[in-house]
PDB file of C-alpha atoms in Angstrom:
ATOM      1  CA  MET L  48       0.000   0.000   0.000  1.00 61.00           C
ATOM      2  CA  ALA L  49       2.770   2.450   0.930  1.00 68.00           C
ATOM      3  CA  ALA L  50       4.640   1.524  -2.232  1.00 67.00           C
ATOM      4  CA  LYS L  51       1.632   2.431  -4.379  1.00 69.00           C
ATOM      5  CA  ALA L  52       1.286   5.767  -2.604  1.00 64.00           C
ATOM      6  CA  LEU L  53       4.962   6.509  -3.160  1.00 68.00           C
ATOM      7  CA  ALA L  54       4.642   5.549  -6.809  1.00 65.00           C
ATOM      8  CA  ALA L  55       1.684   7.906  -7.171  1.00 63.00           C
ATOM      9  CA  LEU L  56       3.701  10.674  -5.533  1.00 62.00           C
ATOM     10  CA  ALA L  57       6.564  10.029  -7.926  1.00 63.00           C
ATOM     11  CA  LEU L  58       4.239  10.212 -10.914  1.00 61.00           C
ATOM     12  CA  LEU L  59       2.777  13.488  -9.724  1.00 58.00           C
ATOM     13  CA  ALA L  60       6.197  14.972  -9.124  1.00 62.00           C
ATOM     14  CA  LEU L  61       7.442  13.834 -12.517  1.00 58.00           C
ATOM     15  CA  ALA L  62       4.362  15.153 -14.286  1.00 57.00           C
ATOM     16  CA  GLY L  63       5.539  18.744 -14.092  1.00 55.00           C
ATOM     17  CA  CYS L  64       7.918  21.129 -12.468  1.00 51.00           C
ATOM     18  CA  MET L  65       5.409  23.782 -11.469  1.00 51.00           C
ATOM     19  CA  THR L  66       2.575  23.648  -8.989  1.00 49.00           C
ATOM     20  CA  THR L  67      -0.639  25.610  -9.343  1.00 54.00           C
ATOM     21  CA  LYS L  68       0.747  28.000  -6.732  1.00 61.00           C
ATOM     22  CA  GLY L  69       3.901  28.655  -8.743  1.00 63.00           C
ATOM     23  CA  GLY L  70       6.348  26.580  -6.681  1.00 79.00           C
ATOM     24  CA  SER L  71       9.147  24.780  -8.439  1.00 90.00           C
ATOM     25  CA  PHE L  72       9.883  21.059  -8.386  1.00 92.00           C
ATOM     26  CA  CYS L  73      12.638  21.715  -5.844  1.00 94.00           C
ATOM     27  CA  ASP L  74      10.186  23.560  -3.576  1.00 93.00           C
ATOM     28  CA  ILE L  75       7.719  20.695  -3.381  1.00 92.00           C
ATOM     29  CA  ALA L  76       9.585  17.437  -4.069  1.00 94.00           C
ATOM     30  CA  ARG L  77      11.613  15.482  -1.553  1.00 94.00           C
ATOM     31  CA  PRO L  78      13.891  12.471  -2.050  1.00 96.00           C
ATOM     32  CA  ILE L  79      12.201   9.103  -1.746  1.00 95.00           C
ATOM     33  CA  ARG L  80      14.051   7.057   0.858  1.00 94.00           C
ATOM     34  CA  LEU L  81      12.815   3.505   1.212  1.00 94.00           C
ATOM     35  CA  SER L  82      13.755   0.576   3.387  1.00 95.00           C
ATOM     36  CA  ALA L  83      15.020  -2.616   1.769  1.00 95.00           C
ATOM     37  CA  ALA L  84      11.777  -4.349   2.777  1.00 96.00           C
ATOM     38  CA  THR L  85       9.680  -1.703   1.042  1.00 96.00           C
ATOM     39  CA  ILE L  86      11.787  -1.912  -2.104  1.00 93.00           C
ATOM     40  CA  ASP L  87      11.401  -5.693  -2.119  1.00 95.00           C
ATOM     41  CA  ALA L  88       7.611  -5.266  -2.004  1.00 96.00           C
ATOM     42  CA  MET L  89       7.533  -2.795  -4.916  1.00 96.00           C
ATOM     43  CA  THR L  90       7.157  -3.680  -8.566  1.00 96.00           C
ATOM     44  CA  ASP L  91      10.062  -3.022 -10.916  1.00 95.00           C
ATOM     45  CA  ASP L  92       8.133  -0.105 -12.412  1.00 96.00           C
ATOM     46  CA  GLU L  93       7.536   1.465  -8.988  1.00 96.00           C
ATOM     47  CA  VAL L  94      11.251   1.200  -8.178  1.00 95.00           C
ATOM     48  CA  LYS L  95      12.130   2.809 -11.539  1.00 96.00           C
ATOM     49  CA  GLN L  96       9.732   5.680 -10.812  1.00 96.00           C
ATOM     50  CA  ALA L  97      11.237   6.296  -7.376  1.00 95.00           C
ATOM     51  CA  LEU L  98      14.748   6.233  -8.825  1.00 95.00           C
ATOM     52  CA  ALA L  99      13.723   8.601 -11.623  1.00 96.00           C
ATOM     53  CA  LEU L 100      12.358  11.100  -9.097  1.00 96.00           C
ATOM     54  CA  ASN L 101      15.556  10.921  -7.046  1.00 96.00           C
ATOM     55  CA  LYS L 102      17.751  11.345 -10.144  1.00 97.00           C
ATOM     56  CA  LYS L 103      15.701  14.358 -11.240  1.00 96.00           C
ATOM     57  CA  GLY L 104      16.132  15.866  -7.766  1.00 96.00           C
ATOM     58  CA  GLU L 105      19.879  15.228  -7.862  1.00 96.00           C
ATOM     59  CA  LYS L 106      20.127  17.032 -11.202  1.00 96.00           C
ATOM     60  CA  LEU L 107      17.743  19.950 -10.597  1.00 95.00           C
ATOM     61  CA  CYS L 108      17.916  20.437  -6.838  1.00 96.00           C
ATOM     62  CA  HIS L 109      21.401  19.103  -6.036  1.00 95.00           C
ATOM     63  CA  TRP L 110      20.098  16.390  -3.735  1.00 95.00           C
ATOM     64  CA  ARG L 111      22.778  14.055  -2.451  1.00 89.00           C
ATOM     65  CA  ALA L 112      22.399  10.315  -2.758  1.00 69.00           C
TER      66      ALA L 112
END
């Protein structure tokens, strides 16, 4: 259940860089940090989405891995 919610969050964050209030991706997005057990319960696609969000944050917002 948590994995699906995180995947939905990732999709929303990846959908665009601006919110309706004018905030940027870096203002609203946060790195997705998951436990090994959660990752094991996720589908391959959900893991790819989480990784894509984190990579985008590293590039645009200078998040550290």
